[in-house]
CSV table of C-alpha atoms in Angstrom, one decimal:
chain,number,residue,atom,x,y,z
Z,201,MET,CA,-1.7,-22.2,-15.3
Z,202,PRO,CA,1.8,-21.1,-16.5
Z,203,LEU,CA,3.5,-18.1,-14.9
Z,204,GLY,CA,3.1,-16.0,-18.0
Z,205,GLU,CA,-0.6,-16.4,-18.1
Z,206,ALA,CA,-0.8,-15.5,-14.4
Z,207,LEU,CA,0.9,-12.2,-15.1
Z,208,SER,CA,-1.1,-11.4,-18.2
Z,209,THR,CA,-4.0,-9.7,-16.3
Z,210,LEU,CA,-1.9,-7.0,-14.7
Z,211,ARG,CA,-3.1,-4.1,-16.9
Z,212,GLN,CA,-6.7,-5.2,-16.7
Z,213,ARG,CA,-6.5,-5.4,-12.9
Z,214,PHE,CA,-4.5,-2.2,-12.5
Z,215,PRO,CA,-5.3,0.1,-15.4
Z,216,ASP,CA,-3.4,3.1,-13.7
Z,217,ALA,CA,-0.2,1.1,-13.2
Z,218,ARG,CA,2.7,2.2,-15.3
Z,219,LYS,CA,5.5,0.2,-13.6
Z,220,ALA,CA,6.0,-3.0,-11.6
Z,221,LEU,CA,8.1,-3.6,-8.5
Z,222,ILE,CA,9.1,-7.2,-7.8
Z,223,ALA,CA,9.8,-8.2,-4.2
Z,224,TYR,CA,12.9,-10.3,-4.7
Z,225,SER,CA,14.4,-12.4,-1.9
Z,226,GLY,CA,16.7,-14.4,-4.2
Z,227,GLY,CA,14.8,-17.6,-3.5
Z,228,ARG,CA,13.3,-19.8,-6.1
Z,229,ASP,CA,9.7,-18.5,-6.0
Z,230,SER,CA,10.6,-14.8,-6.2
Z,231,HIS,CA,13.3,-15.5,-8.9
Z,232,ALA,CA,10.8,-17.4,-11.0
Z,233,LEU,CA,8.4,-14.4,-10.7
Z,234,LEU,CA,11.2,-12.0,-11.5
Z,235,HIS,CA,12.2,-14.0,-14.6
Z,236,ALA,CA,8.6,-14.4,-15.8
Z,237,ALA,CA,7.9,-10.7,-15.4
Z,238,SER,CA,11.0,-9.8,-17.4
Z,239,GLN,CA,9.7,-12.0,-20.2
Z,240,GLN,CA,5.9,-11.1,-20.1
Z,241,LEU,CA,5.4,-7.6,-18.9
Z,242,ASP,CA,5.8,-4.7,-21.3
Z,243,MET,CA,6.4,-2.0,-18.7
Z,244,PRO,CA,9.4,-0.8,-16.7
Z,245,LEU,CA,10.4,-3.2,-14.0
Z,246,ARG,CA,12.5,-2.9,-10.9
Z,247,ALA,CA,13.4,-5.3,-8.1
Z,248,LEU,CA,13.5,-4.7,-4.3
Z,249,HIS,CA,15.6,-6.9,-2.0
Z,250,VAL,CA,14.9,-6.5,1.8
Z,251,ALA,CA,17.9,-7.6,3.9
Z,252,HIS,CA,16.9,-8.5,7.4
Z,253,GLY,CA,20.4,-9.4,8.7
Z,254,LEU,CA,19.0,-12.2,10.9
Z,255,GLN,CA,21.4,-14.9,9.8
Z,256,SER,CA,24.9,-15.1,8.6
Z,257,ALA,CA,24.0,-17.0,5.4
Z,258,ALA,CA,22.0,-14.0,4.2
Z,259,ALA,CA,25.2,-11.8,3.9
Z,260,ASP,CA,25.8,-13.0,0.3
Z,261,TRP,CA,22.2,-12.7,-0.9
Z,262,PRO,CA,22.3,-9.0,-1.9
Z,263,ALA,CA,25.3,-9.8,-4.2
Z,264,HIS,CA,23.5,-12.8,-5.7
Z,265,CYS,CA,20.3,-10.8,-6.3
Z,266,ALA,CA,22.3,-8.0,-7.9
Z,267,ALA,CA,24.0,-10.5,-10.3
Z,268,GLN,CA,20.7,-12.1,-11.3
Z,269,CYS,CA,19.0,-8.7,-11.9
Z,270,ALA,CA,22.0,-7.5,-14.0
Z,271,GLN,CA,21.6,-10.6,-16.2
Z,272,LEU,CA,17.9,-9.6,-16.8
Z,273,SER,CA,18.7,-5.9,-17.1
Z,274,ILE,CA,16.4,-5.1,-14.2
Z,275,PRO,CA,17.5,-2.4,-11.7
Z,276,LEU,CA,17.7,-3.6,-8.1
Z,277,LYS,CA,17.5,-1.7,-4.8
Z,278,THR,CA,18.6,-3.4,-1.6
Z,279,VAL,CA,17.1,-2.0,1.7
Z,280,HIS,CA,18.3,-3.1,5.1
Z,281,ALA,CA,15.3,-3.5,7.4
Z,282,ASP,CA,15.3,-2.9,11.1
Z,283,VAL,CA,13.7,-6.0,12.6
Z,284,ARG,CA,12.4,-5.5,16.1
Z,285,ASP,CA,10.7,-8.2,18.0
Z,286,THR,CA,7.4,-6.6,19.2
Z,287,GLY,CA,6.3,-9.7,21.1
Z,288,GLN,CA,4.7,-11.3,18.1
Z,289,GLY,CA,7.6,-13.6,17.3
Z,290,LEU,CA,10.5,-13.3,14.9
Z,291,GLU,CA,8.6,-14.4,11.8
Z,292,ALA,CA,5.9,-11.7,12.3
Z,293,SER,CA,8.4,-9.0,13.2
Z,294,ALA,CA,10.5,-9.7,10.0
Z,295,ARG,CA,7.3,-9.7,8.0
Z,296,ASN,CA,6.2,-6.3,9.5
Z,297,ALA,CA,9.7,-4.9,8.7
Z,298,ARG,CA,9.4,-6.1,5.1
Z,299,TYR,CA,6.0,-4.5,4.5
Z,300,THR,CA,7.2,-1.3,6.1
Z,301,VAL,CA,9.9,-1.2,3.4
Z,302,PHE,CA,7.5,-2.1,0.7
Z,303,GLU,CA,5.1,0.6,1.6
Z,304,ALA,CA,7.8,3.2,1.8
Z,305,GLU,CA,9.3,2.2,-1.6
Z,306,LEU,CA,6.1,1.8,-3.7
Z,307,ALA,CA,5.2,4.6,-6.0
Z,308,ALA,CA,1.7,5.7,-6.8
Z,309,ASP,CA,1.8,4.4,-10.4
Z,310,GLU,CA,3.4,1.1,-9.4
Z,311,VAL,CA,2.3,-2.4,-8.5
Z,312,LEU,CA,4.2,-4.6,-6.1
Z,313,LEU,CA,4.4,-8.2,-7.2
Z,314,LEU,CA,4.8,-10.9,-4.5
Z,315,ALA,CA,5.6,-14.6,-5.2
Z,316,HIS,CA,3.2,-16.2,-2.8
Z,317,HIS,CA,1.6,-19.3,-4.2
Z,318,ALA,CA,-1.2,-21.8,-3.3
Z,319,HIS,CA,0.9,-23.7,-0.8
Z,320,ASP,CA,1.8,-20.5,1.0
Z,321,GLN,CA,-1.9,-19.7,1.1
Z,322,ALA,CA,-2.7,-23.1,2.7
Z,323,GLU,CA,0.0,-22.6,5.3
Z,324,THR,CA,-1.3,-19.1,6.1
Z,325,LEU,CA,-4.9,-20.4,6.6
Z,326,LEU,CA,-3.8,-23.2,8.8
Z,327,LEU,CA,-1.5,-20.9,10.9
Z,328,ARG,CA,-4.4,-18.5,11.5
Z,329,LEU,CA,-6.8,-21.3,12.3
Z,330,MET,CA,-4.4,-22.6,14.9
Z,331,ARG,CA,-4.3,-19.2,16.5
Z,332,GLY,CA,-8.1,-19.1,16.8
Z,333,THR,CA,-8.6,-16.5,14.0
Z,334,GLY,CA,-12.0,-15.0,13.0
Z,335,LEU,CA,-13.5,-14.7,9.6
Z,336,ARG,CA,-11.1,-12.0,8.5
Z,337,GLY,CA,-8.1,-14.1,9.4
Z,338,MET,CA,-9.6,-17.1,7.6
Z,339,ALA,CA,-9.5,-15.1,4.4
Z,340,ALA,CA,-5.7,-15.6,4.6
Z,341,MET,CA,-3.7,-13.5,2.1
Z,342,PRO,CA,-5.7,-11.3,-0.3
Z,343,GLU,CA,-4.8,-11.6,-4.0
Z,344,SER,CA,-4.5,-7.8,-4.2
Z,345,ARG,CA,-4.9,-4.8,-2.0
Z,346,SER,CA,-3.8,-1.2,-1.7
Z,347,LEU,CA,-0.4,-0.6,-0.1
Z,348,GLY,CA,1.0,2.8,0.6
Z,349,ALA,CA,0.7,4.9,-2.6
Z,350,GLY,CA,0.2,1.9,-4.9
Z,351,HIS,CA,-1.1,-1.6,-4.9
Z,352,LEU,CA,0.1,-5.1,-3.9
Z,353,TRP,CA,-0.6,-8.1,-6.1
Z,354,ARG,CA,0.1,-11.8,-5.7
Z,355,PRO,CA,-0.3,-13.1,-9.3
Z,356,LEU,CA,0.9,-16.7,-8.4
Z,357,LEU,CA,-1.6,-17.3,-5.6
Z,358,ALA,CA,-3.5,-19.9,-7.6
Z,359,LEU,CA,-0.4,-21.8,-8.8
Z,360,SER,CA,1.0,-24.8,-7.1
Z,361,VAL,CA,4.6,-24.8,-5.8
Z,362,ASP,CA,5.3,-27.7,-8.3
Z,363,ALA,CA,4.3,-25.4,-11.2
Z,364,ILE,CA,6.8,-22.8,-10.0
Z,365,ALA,CA,9.5,-25.4,-9.4
Z,366,ASP,CA,9.0,-26.8,-12.9
Z,367,TYR,CA,9.3,-23.3,-14.4
Z,368,ALA,CA,12.5,-22.6,-12.5
Z,369,ARG,CA,14.1,-25.8,-13.7
Z,370,GLU,CA,13.0,-25.3,-17.3
Z,371,GLN,CA,14.5,-21.8,-17.3
Z,372,GLN,CA,17.7,-23.1,-15.6
Z,373,LEU,CA,17.4,-20.4,-12.9
Z,374,ARG,CA,19.8,-20.1,-10.1
Z,375,TRP,CA,18.5,-19.2,-6.6
Z,376,VAL,CA,19.6,-19.1,-3.0
Z,377,GLU,CA,18.2,-21.5,-0.4
Z,378,ASP,CA,17.2,-20.1,3.0
Z,379,PRO,CA,18.5,-22.5,5.7
Z,380,SER,CA,15.9,-21.2,8.1
Z,381,ASN,CA,13.2,-22.8,5.9
Z,382,SER,CA,14.0,-26.2,7.3
Z,383,ASP,CA,13.9,-25.1,11.0
Z,384,THR,CA,10.7,-26.6,12.3
Z,385,ARG,CA,10.8,-24.4,15.4
Z,386,PHE,CA,9.1,-21.8,13.3
Z,387,ASP,CA,5.4,-22.5,13.0
Z,388,ARG,CA,5.1,-22.1,9.2
Z,389,ASN,CA,8.0,-24.5,8.6
Z,390,TYR,CA,6.4,-27.0,11.0
Z,391,LEU,CA,3.2,-27.0,8.9
Z,392,ARG,CA,5.2,-27.2,5.6
Z,393,LYS,CA,7.4,-30.1,6.7
Z,394,ASN,CA,5.2,-32.1,9.0
Z,395,VAL,CA,1.5,-31.3,8.7
Z,396,LEU,CA,0.7,-30.5,5.1
Z,397,PRO,CA,2.4,-33.6,3.6
Z,398,LEU,CA,0.1,-35.7,5.8
Z,399,LEU,CA,-3.0,-33.8,4.7
Z,400,ARG,CA,-1.9,-34.2,1.0
Z,401,GLU,CA,-1.4,-37.9,1.5
Z,402,ARG,CA,-5.0,-38.3,2.6
Z,403,TRP,CA,-6.5,-35.4,0.5
Z,404,PRO,CA,-4.3,-34.8,-2.6
Z,405,GLN,CA,-6.3,-31.6,-3.3
Z,406,ALA,CA,-5.7,-30.2,0.2
Z,407,ASP,CA,-3.9,-27.0,-0.9
Z,408,LYS,CA,-6.6,-26.3,-3.6
Z,409,GLN,CA,-9.4,-26.8,-1.1
Z,410,LEU,CA,-7.8,-24.7,1.6
Z,411,ALA,CA,-7.3,-21.9,-0.9
Z,412,ALA,CA,-10.9,-22.2,-1.9
Z,413,ALA,CA,-12.0,-22.0,1.7
Z,414,ALA,CA,-9.9,-18.8,2.1
Z,415,ARG,CA,-11.6,-17.2,-1.0
Z,416,ARG,CA,-15.0,-18.0,0.4
Z,417,ALA,CA,-14.0,-16.5,3.8
Z,418,ALA,CA,-12.8,-13.4,2.0
Z,419,GLN,CA,-16.1,-13.0,0.2
Z,420,ALA,CA,-18.0,-13.4,3.5
Z,421,GLU,CA,-15.7,-10.9,5.2
Z,422,GLN,CA,-16.4,-8.3,2.5
Z,423,LEU,CA,-20.1,-8.8,2.9
Z,424,LEU,CA,-19.9,-8.5,6.7
Z,425,SER,CA,-17.7,-5.4,6.4
Z,426,SER,CA,-20.3,-3.7,4.2
Z,427,LEU,CA,-22.9,-4.4,6.9
Z,428,ILE,CA,-20.7,-3.4,9.9
Z,429,GLU,CA,-19.1,-0.2,8.6
Z,430,PRO,CA,-22.3,1.9,8.8
Z,431,LEU,CA,-22.6,0.8,12.5
Z,432,VAL,CA,-19.0,1.9,13.1
Z,433,ASN,CA,-19.5,5.2,11.5
Z,434,ALA,CA,-22.7,5.8,13.5
Z,435,GLY,CA,-20.7,5.5,16.7
Z,436,CYS,CA,-17.7,7.6,15.7
Z,437,ALA,CA,-17.1,11.3,16.6
Z,438,ALA,CA,-15.4,13.7,14.3
Z,439,ASP,CA,-12.0,13.0,15.8
Z,440,GLY,CA,-12.4,9.3,15.1
Z,441,SER,CA,-13.1,8.1,18.6
Z,442,LEU,CA,-15.8,5.6,19.3
Z,443,ASP,CA,-18.7,6.3,21.7
Z,444,GLY,CA,-18.4,3.7,24.5
Z,445,LEU,CA,-22.1,4.0,25.5
Z,446,TYR,CA,-23.2,3.4,21.9
Z,447,LEU,CA,-21.0,0.3,21.8
Z,448,TYR,CA,-22.2,-0.9,25.1
Z,449,ASN,CA,-25.9,-0.7,24.0
Z,450,LEU,CA,-25.3,-2.8,20.9
Z,451,ALA,CA,-26.1,-6.6,20.9
Z,452,SER,CA,-23.2,-8.6,22.1
Z,453,ALA,CA,-22.3,-10.0,18.6
Z,454,GLN,CA,-22.5,-6.5,17.2
Z,455,GLN,CA,-20.2,-5.2,20.0
Z,456,ALA,CA,-17.4,-7.4,19.0
Z,457,ALA,CA,-17.8,-6.9,15.3
Z,458,VAL,CA,-18.0,-3.1,15.6
Z,459,LEU,CA,-15.0,-2.9,18.0
Z,460,ARG,CA,-12.9,-5.1,15.8
Z,461,ALA,CA,-13.8,-3.1,12.7
Z,462,TRP,CA,-13.0,0.2,14.4
Z,463,LEU,CA,-9.7,-1.1,15.7
Z,464,GLN,CA,-8.9,-2.3,12.3
Z,465,ARG,CA,-8.5,1.4,11.2
Z,466,TYR,CA,-5.7,1.9,13.6
Z,467,CYS,CA,-4.3,-1.3,15.1
Z,468,PRO,CA,-1.7,-3.1,12.9
Z,469,LEU,CA,-2.5,-6.5,14.4
Z,470,ALA,CA,-6.1,-7.7,14.7
Z,471,PRO,CA,-7.0,-8.3,18.4
Z,472,SER,CA,-7.8,-11.9,19.5
Z,473,GLU,CA,-11.2,-13.0,20.8
Z,474,PRO,CA,-9.9,-12.9,24.4
Z,475,GLN,CA,-8.6,-9.4,23.9
Z,476,LEU,CA,-11.9,-8.2,22.5
Z,477,ARG,CA,-13.7,-9.7,25.5
Z,478,ALA,CA,-11.2,-8.1,27.9
Z,479,ILE,CA,-11.7,-4.7,26.2
Z,480,LEU,CA,-15.5,-4.9,26.4
Z,481,ARG,CA,-15.3,-5.9,30.0
Z,482,ASP,CA,-12.4,-3.7,31.3
Z,483,VAL,CA,-12.5,-0.7,29.1
Z,484,VAL,CA,-16.1,-0.3,27.8
Z,485,GLY,CA,-17.6,-1.7,31.0
Z,486,ALA,CA,-15.3,0.1,33.5
Z,487,ARG,CA,-16.9,2.5,36.0
Z,488,ALA,CA,-17.9,5.9,34.8
Z,489,ASP,CA,-15.1,7.8,36.5
Z,490,ALA,CA,-12.3,5.4,35.4
Z,491,SER,CA,-9.7,6.1,32.7
Z,492,PRO,CA,-8.8,2.5,31.6
Z,493,VAL,CA,-5.9,1.7,29.3
Z,494,PHE,CA,-5.6,-1.5,27.2
Z,495,LEU,CA,-2.3,-2.2,25.4
Z,496,LEU,CA,-2.4,-3.7,21.9
Z,497,SER,CA,0.1,-4.1,19.1
Z,498,GLY,CA,1.3,-0.7,18.0
Z,499,GLY,CA,-0.4,1.3,20.6
Z,500,SER,CA,-3.1,1.4,23.3
Z,501,LEU,CA,-6.8,1.7,23.6
Z,502,ARG,CA,-8.0,4.4,26.1
Z,503,ARG,CA,-11.3,5.7,27.3
Z,504,HIS,CA,-11.9,9.4,28.2
Z,505,ARG,CA,-15.3,10.9,29.0
Z,506,GLY,CA,-17.0,7.9,27.6
Z,507,GLN,CA,-15.1,7.9,24.2
Z,508,LEU,CA,-12.7,5.2,23.1
Z,509,HIS,CA,-9.5,6.5,21.6
Z,510,TRP,CA,-6.6,4.8,19.8
Z,511,VAL,CA,-3.2,6.1,20.9
Z,512,SER,CA,-0.3,5.1,18.6
Z,513,ALA,CA,2.9,4.0,20.2
Z,514,ASP,CA,4.7,5.8,17.4
Z,515,LEU,CA,3.9,9.4,18.3
Z,516,PRO,CA,6.8,11.6,17.2
Z,517,VAL,CA,9.1,13.1,19.8
Z,518,LEU,CA,8.3,16.7,20.4
Z,519,PRO,CA,11.1,19.3,20.8
Z,520,PRO,CA,10.9,21.4,24.0
Z,521,ARG,CA,10.6,24.5,21.8
Z,522,SER,CA,10.5,25.4,18.2
Z,523,ASP,CA,11.2,28.8,16.8
Z,524,TRP,CA,8.6,30.1,14.3
Z,525,ARG,CA,10.9,32.1,12.1
Z,526,ASN,CA,8.3,33.0,9.5
Z,527,PRO,CA,4.7,33.2,10.9
Z,528,GLU,CA,3.4,33.6,7.3
Z,529,LEU,CA,4.2,29.9,6.7
Z,530,PRO,CA,2.9,26.9,8.5
Z,531,LEU,CA,5.1,25.3,11.2
Z,532,GLN,CA,5.3,21.5,11.5
Z,533,VAL,CA,6.0,20.4,15.1
Z,534,GLY,CA,5.8,16.6,15.7
Z,535,GLU,CA,2.3,15.6,14.5
Z,536,HIS,CA,1.0,19.2,14.5
Z,537,GLN,CA,0.9,21.5,11.5
Z,538,LEU,CA,0.2,25.0,12.8
Z,539,ASN,CA,-0.9,27.9,10.7
Z,540,LEU,CA,-1.5,31.4,12.0
Z,541,ARG,CA,-3.8,32.0,9.0
Z,542,SER,CA,-6.3,29.6,10.4
Z,543,ASP,CA,-9.6,30.9,12.0
Z,544,PHE,CA,-7.9,30.5,15.4
Z,545,GLY,CA,-4.9,32.5,14.2
Z,546,ARG,CA,-7.1,35.4,12.9
Z,547,ARG,CA,-8.3,36.0,16.4
Z,548,LEU,CA,-4.8,36.7,17.6
Z,549,ALA,CA,-3.7,40.3,18.2
Z,550,LEU,CA,0.1,39.9,18.2
Z,551,PRO,CA,2.1,42.9,19.2
Z,552,PRO,CA,5.6,43.4,17.7
Z,553,PHE,CA,7.8,40.6,19.0
Z,554,GLU,CA,11.4,39.5,18.6
Z,555,SER,CA,10.7,35.7,18.9
Z,556,LEU,CA,7.7,33.5,18.4
Z,557,GLN,CA,7.9,30.0,19.7
Z,558,ILE,CA,5.9,26.8,20.1
Z,559,ARG,CA,6.4,25.0,23.4
Z,560,PHE,CA,4.8,22.2,25.3
Z,561,ARG,CA,3.6,21.9,28.9
Z,562,THR,CA,6.3,21.3,31.6
Z,563,GLY,CA,4.2,22.1,34.6
Z,564,GLY,CA,3.0,25.2,36.5
Z,565,GLU,CA,2.0,27.3,33.4
Z,566,ARG,CA,-0.8,29.9,33.9
Z,567,ILE,CA,-2.7,32.0,31.4
Z,568,ARG,CA,-4.8,35.2,31.9
Z,569,LEU,CA,-8.2,34.8,30.3
Z,570,ARG,CA,-11.3,37.0,30.2
Z,571,GLY,CA,-12.5,35.7,33.6
Z,572,GLY,CA,-9.1,35.9,35.3
Z,573,GLU,CA,-5.9,33.8,35.6
Z,574,ARG,CA,-6.1,30.1,35.3
Z,575,SER,CA,-3.7,27.2,35.5
Z,576,LEU,CA,-3.0,25.5,32.2
Z,577,LYS,CA,-3.6,22.1,33.8
Z,578,LYS,CA,-7.1,23.0,34.8
Z,579,LEU,CA,-7.8,24.7,31.5
Z,580,LEU,CA,-6.9,21.5,29.6
Z,581,GLN,CA,-9.0,19.4,31.9
Z,582,ASP,CA,-12.0,21.6,31.5
Z,583,SER,CA,-11.6,21.8,27.8
Z,584,GLY,CA,-11.8,18.0,27.5
Z,585,VAL,CA,-8.3,17.4,26.3
Z,586,PRO,CA,-7.5,13.7,27.1
Z,587,PRO,CA,-4.7,13.2,29.6
Z,588,TRP,CA,-2.3,11.6,27.1
Z,589,LEU,CA,-2.6,14.7,24.8
Z,590,ARG,CA,-2.2,17.4,27.5
Z,591,ASP,CA,1.6,17.4,27.2
Z,592,ARG,CA,1.3,17.5,23.4
Z,593,THR,CA,-1.0,20.5,23.1
Z,594,PRO,CA,1.0,23.4,21.4
Z,595,LEU,CA,1.5,26.5,23.4
Z,596,LEU,CA,2.3,29.8,21.5
Z,597,TYR,CA,4.8,32.1,23.1
Z,598,ALA,CA,5.8,35.6,22.0
Z,599,ASP,CA,9.0,36.9,23.8
Z,600,ASP,CA,8.5,34.4,26.6
Z,601,GLN,CA,4.8,35.4,27.1
Z,602,LEU,CA,2.2,32.6,26.9
Z,603,VAL,CA,0.0,34.0,24.1
Z,604,ALA,CA,-2.4,31.1,23.4
Z,605,VAL,CA,-3.1,27.4,24.0
Z,606,TRP,CA,-3.6,26.3,20.4
Z,607,ASN,CA,-7.2,26.0,19.3
Z,608,ILE,CA,-8.4,26.2,22.9
Z,609,SER,CA,-7.8,29.7,24.5
Z,610,ILE,CA,-6.1,33.0,23.7
Z,611,ALA,CA,-4.7,35.1,26.5
Z,612,ALA,CA,-7.0,38.1,27.2
Z,613,ASN,CA,-4.5,40.8,26.1
Z,614,PHE,CA,-3.9,39.0,22.8
Z,615,ASP,CA,-7.5,38.2,21.9
Z,616,LYS,CA,-9.0,40.5,19.2
Z,617,SER,CA,-12.6,39.6,20.3
Z,618,ILE,CA,-11.9,41.1,23.8
Z,619,ALA,CA,-9.8,44.0,22.5
Z,620,ASN,CA,-12.6,45.2,20.2
Z,621,GLN,CA,-15.2,45.3,23.0
């Protein structure tokens, strides 16, 4: 299948797409995709180069990409990614950084084109198998999926690397070579240089057969997801937490499947089989009065009052206090959007004040309620606020008086329901 034919189904697949964004590394595969798109697609194109800054050779790549895009009259944007090793290895960390940039840059009427091909798919499947992946991992890379406000598409996934190389030579394209691609200390390069050539020697159709296996795994995963999702929803509370007792009472195979599907909503990296077993044993199966915590990529899994909660590691930093200068408008503080026009706000009887502020617990706060004065700590405990959220519960102050604990309690002298009795 030639590259042009691979791109010809874009409008059929994405009828709402008006533009295309090409992920352009400057290497042969992405350059071939960029060139073919410039010849075949009758829609506005732009290119995106993500600079990781991980090797000195890459310093010249943005200039090379800019020159090639200029020749094709395609606008280019270069974004410098912040690569942080989160314990998954450098390859995975760089990939996560790239996709964070892709998601941020992609517009709602735009499709992101990636140049992954059949050999990349074979490598991905083997990598995941060597890591003991489950059915979802065996599906390898999807041909398309939603990403941010738009969609991601890999139009070359059925093409061999030889077909792409032939196109690049025929079109006399110029590309950069990444020296790290020959470093077999990286798992993917080891498979590419040492393992897959042996498989192809014995089984010439190895890449095609591995890609077919990934497609069948993807179909099976879609079917399994349709069966598991109702079970997940049945065990979820309104806040998205998962009932631990409900999970505990499922059959063992269902436990792992439901837990994995629920975590998939929050956790950026799918948990391994040993991690799932540990969660079921140490979190779900912990004693009733325990508050277990299990660390995973991107956050932690916690249990509170029998419910399993996902706590992101990326919670925004909260300022010690925020002035609410115009109470007629909502106030955004960290992850909270507060509105005095809400049902909670309509219960407030605010006297004239000079300053209105949102603060957070520092310790020792007390509030006078209908039944008498109570410590804020005890109020939050009795209200069922999980421990990790107690220091993130907004407190409303008027002229240094604690008026209300947001959506939990209003001080007696500021509560309309008490004042009207």
